[in-house]
Structure formats: C-alpha cells, structure tokens
Short mmCIF file of C-alpha atoms in Angstrom, two decimals:
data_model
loop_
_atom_site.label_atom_id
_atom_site.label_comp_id
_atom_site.label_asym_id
_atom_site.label_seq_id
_atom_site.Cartn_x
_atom_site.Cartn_y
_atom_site.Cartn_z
CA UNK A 30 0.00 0.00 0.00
CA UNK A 31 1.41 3.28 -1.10
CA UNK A 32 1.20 5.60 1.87
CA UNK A 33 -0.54 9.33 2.07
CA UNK A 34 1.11 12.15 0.90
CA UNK A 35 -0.10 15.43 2.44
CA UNK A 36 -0.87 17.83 -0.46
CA UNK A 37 -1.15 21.13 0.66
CA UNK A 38 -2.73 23.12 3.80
CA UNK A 39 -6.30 23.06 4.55
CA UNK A 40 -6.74 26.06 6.53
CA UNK A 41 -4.78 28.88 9.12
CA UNK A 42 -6.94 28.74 12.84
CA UNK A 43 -5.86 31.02 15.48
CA UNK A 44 -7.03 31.44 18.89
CA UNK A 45 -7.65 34.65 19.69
CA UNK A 46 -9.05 36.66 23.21
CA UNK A 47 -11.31 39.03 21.46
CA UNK A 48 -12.96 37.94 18.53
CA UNK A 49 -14.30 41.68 17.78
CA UNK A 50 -11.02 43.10 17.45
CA UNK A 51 -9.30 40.14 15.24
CA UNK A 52 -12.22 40.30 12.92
CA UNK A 53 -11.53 44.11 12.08
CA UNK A 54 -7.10 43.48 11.95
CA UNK A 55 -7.82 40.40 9.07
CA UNK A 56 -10.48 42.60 7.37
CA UNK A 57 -8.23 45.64 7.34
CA UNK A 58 -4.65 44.46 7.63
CA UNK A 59 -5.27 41.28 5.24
CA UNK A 60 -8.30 42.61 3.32
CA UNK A 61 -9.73 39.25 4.05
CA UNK A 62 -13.52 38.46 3.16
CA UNK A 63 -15.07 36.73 6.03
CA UNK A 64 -17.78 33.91 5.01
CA UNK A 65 -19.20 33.14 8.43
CA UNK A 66 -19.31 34.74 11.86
CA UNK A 67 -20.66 33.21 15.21
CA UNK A 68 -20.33 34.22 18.73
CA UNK A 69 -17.15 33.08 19.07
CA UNK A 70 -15.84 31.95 15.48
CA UNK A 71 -15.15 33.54 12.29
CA UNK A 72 -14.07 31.85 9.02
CA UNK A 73 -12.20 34.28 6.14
CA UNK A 74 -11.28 33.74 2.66
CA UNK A 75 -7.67 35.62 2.37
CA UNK A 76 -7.04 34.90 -1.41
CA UNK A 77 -7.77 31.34 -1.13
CA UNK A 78 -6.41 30.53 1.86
CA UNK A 79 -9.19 29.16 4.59
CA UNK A 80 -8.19 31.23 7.49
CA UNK A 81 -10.36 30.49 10.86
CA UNK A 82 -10.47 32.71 13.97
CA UNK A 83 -11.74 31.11 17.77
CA UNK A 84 -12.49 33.17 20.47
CA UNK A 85 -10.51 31.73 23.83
CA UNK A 86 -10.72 34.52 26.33
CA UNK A 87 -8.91 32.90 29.30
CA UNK A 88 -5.97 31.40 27.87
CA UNK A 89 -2.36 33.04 29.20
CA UNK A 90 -1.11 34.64 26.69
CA UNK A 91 2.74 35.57 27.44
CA UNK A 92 4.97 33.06 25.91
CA UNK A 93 3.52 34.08 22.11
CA UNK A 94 5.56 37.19 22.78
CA UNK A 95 8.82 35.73 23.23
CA UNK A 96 8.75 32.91 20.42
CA UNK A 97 10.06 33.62 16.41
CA UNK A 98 7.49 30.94 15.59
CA UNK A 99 5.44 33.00 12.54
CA UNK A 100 3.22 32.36 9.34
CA UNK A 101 5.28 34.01 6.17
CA UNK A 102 3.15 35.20 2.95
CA UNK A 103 5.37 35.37 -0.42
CA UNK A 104 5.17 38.77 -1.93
CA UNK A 105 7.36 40.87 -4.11
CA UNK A 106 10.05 43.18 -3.07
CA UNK A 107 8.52 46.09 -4.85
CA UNK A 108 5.36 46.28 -2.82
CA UNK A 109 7.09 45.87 0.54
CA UNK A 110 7.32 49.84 1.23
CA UNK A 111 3.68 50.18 0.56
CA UNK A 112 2.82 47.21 2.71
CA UNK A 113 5.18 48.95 5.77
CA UNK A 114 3.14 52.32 5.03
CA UNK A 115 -0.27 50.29 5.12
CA UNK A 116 0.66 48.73 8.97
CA UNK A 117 1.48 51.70 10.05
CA UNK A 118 -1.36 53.58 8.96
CA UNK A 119 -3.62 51.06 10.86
CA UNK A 120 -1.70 51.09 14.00
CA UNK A 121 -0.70 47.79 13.65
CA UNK A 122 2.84 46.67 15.84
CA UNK A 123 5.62 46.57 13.43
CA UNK A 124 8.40 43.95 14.93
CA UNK A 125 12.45 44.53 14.74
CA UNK A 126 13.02 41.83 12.10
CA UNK A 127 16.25 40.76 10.57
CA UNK A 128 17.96 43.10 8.48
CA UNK A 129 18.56 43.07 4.78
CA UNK A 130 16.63 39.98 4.00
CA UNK A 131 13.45 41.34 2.42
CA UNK A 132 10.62 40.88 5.26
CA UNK A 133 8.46 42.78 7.44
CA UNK A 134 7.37 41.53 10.72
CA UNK A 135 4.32 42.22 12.14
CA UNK A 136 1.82 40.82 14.77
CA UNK A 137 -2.47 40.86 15.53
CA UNK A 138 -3.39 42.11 18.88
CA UNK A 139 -2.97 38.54 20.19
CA UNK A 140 0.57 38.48 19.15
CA UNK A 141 0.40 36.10 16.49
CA UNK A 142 3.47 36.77 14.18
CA UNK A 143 3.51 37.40 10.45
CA UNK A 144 6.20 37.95 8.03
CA UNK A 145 5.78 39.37 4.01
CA UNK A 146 9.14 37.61 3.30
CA UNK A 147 10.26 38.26 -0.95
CA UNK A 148 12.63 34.95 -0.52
CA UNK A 149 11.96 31.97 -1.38
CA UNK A 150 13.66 28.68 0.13
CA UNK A 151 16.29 28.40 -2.82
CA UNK A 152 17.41 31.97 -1.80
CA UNK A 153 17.86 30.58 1.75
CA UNK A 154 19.18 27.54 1.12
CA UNK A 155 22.09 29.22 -0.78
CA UNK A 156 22.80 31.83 1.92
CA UNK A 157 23.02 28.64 3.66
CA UNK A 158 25.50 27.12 1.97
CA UNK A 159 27.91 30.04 1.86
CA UNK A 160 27.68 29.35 5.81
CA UNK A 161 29.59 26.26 4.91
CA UNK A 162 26.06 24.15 6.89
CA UNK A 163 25.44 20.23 5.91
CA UNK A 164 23.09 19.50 3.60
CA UNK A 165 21.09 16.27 3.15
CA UNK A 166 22.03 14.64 -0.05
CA UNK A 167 18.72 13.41 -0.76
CA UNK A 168 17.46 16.89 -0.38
CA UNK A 169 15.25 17.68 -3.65
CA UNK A 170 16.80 21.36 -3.44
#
C-alpha cells in the first residue's frame, strides 16, 4: 500500500481573546472576506487561503511574545514599502526583524506573528551554503 502524501494546507486557525477586534485586523490588515461569523468563530477567505479565527478569552497569553514561531506570505520586493506604510497607517505593531533579507514583521493584537518575506527557500538555502552548513544529499533542493 502506497502511503498518504499530504498535499497542501487546509486552513490557518488562530485562537484569539477578542474575537471583535481580530475580525476588524484580518479585514483591514489582510483585506480578508469573512464567510461566516458566530459568537465566538469567524471563518475568512484571504485569497484562497481558509483562514479560521476562535475566540478563547482565558488562555495566558505571554509566551507568544517571546517565540520567532510566525506564518510568512510570499510577496514581491517592490510592494514591501507600501505594505510597511499600510501597517502603520492602521496602528498595527511593526516587529524589529532581521535586516537586509526582504521581510516585514508584524503581529495581531494577540501576538500572532507574520512575516511578508520576498525569498523563497532556494534563496535561503544558498545563503546557507555560503555558511559552509550540511546539507542532506537526498534533499530535492
């Protein structure tokens, strides 16, 4: 039996304190188009991507702060100044990122992280290999 292969990601759920507020930052930051809104859930289209939002008031909150762990969209170098203009135009918290490769950083009000990165993994990989790092030789890049 040939086994599963995943084939691509169904959908982006975060848990967020105040539903409210996290419906208005995907609307306005993303220019996502919700399709359904409860009490406590709300379910966007952001260009094709299933994004899903849960309200979880009482959850602690503080280690989200501290971790790099982030959702990247692709985009082109040549609308990242607009994009930076946009997020601070909304108010939206702007994050020290590293320097000279391309991205803005950004986060919701829950602290979820983003990053409009113009790499892509080939570009990495090779800034990785001028680091002199081991590579798997069964690596399809």
């Amino acid at each position: 039996m040939e086994s599963s292969k995943i084939t691509g990601i169904n959908h982006l759920l975060f848990s967020v304190s105040d539903l409210e507020t996290s419906v208005r930052f995907y609307e306005k930051v993303f220019e996502a188009k919700w399709l359904v809104k409860s009490k406590k859930t709300a379910y966007f289209d952001l260009n094709g991507i299933w994004l899903a939002l849960n309200e979880e008031k009482n959850l602690q909150r503080t280690q989200i702060h501290d971790s790099y762990t982030h959702l990247a969209f692709s985009m082109a170098q040549i609308d990242l100044p607009d994009w930076e203009v946009k997020l601070k135009a909304l108010g939206v918290k702007v994050l020290k990122g590293r320097k000279g490769h391309g991205s803005i950083y950004f986060s919701d009000p829950d602290g979820h992280k983003f990053e409009l990165h113009t790499g892509s993994v080939f570009d990495r990989l090779a800034y990785y290999r001028k680091k002199s790092l081991t590579f798997l030789s069964s690596s399809p890049y």
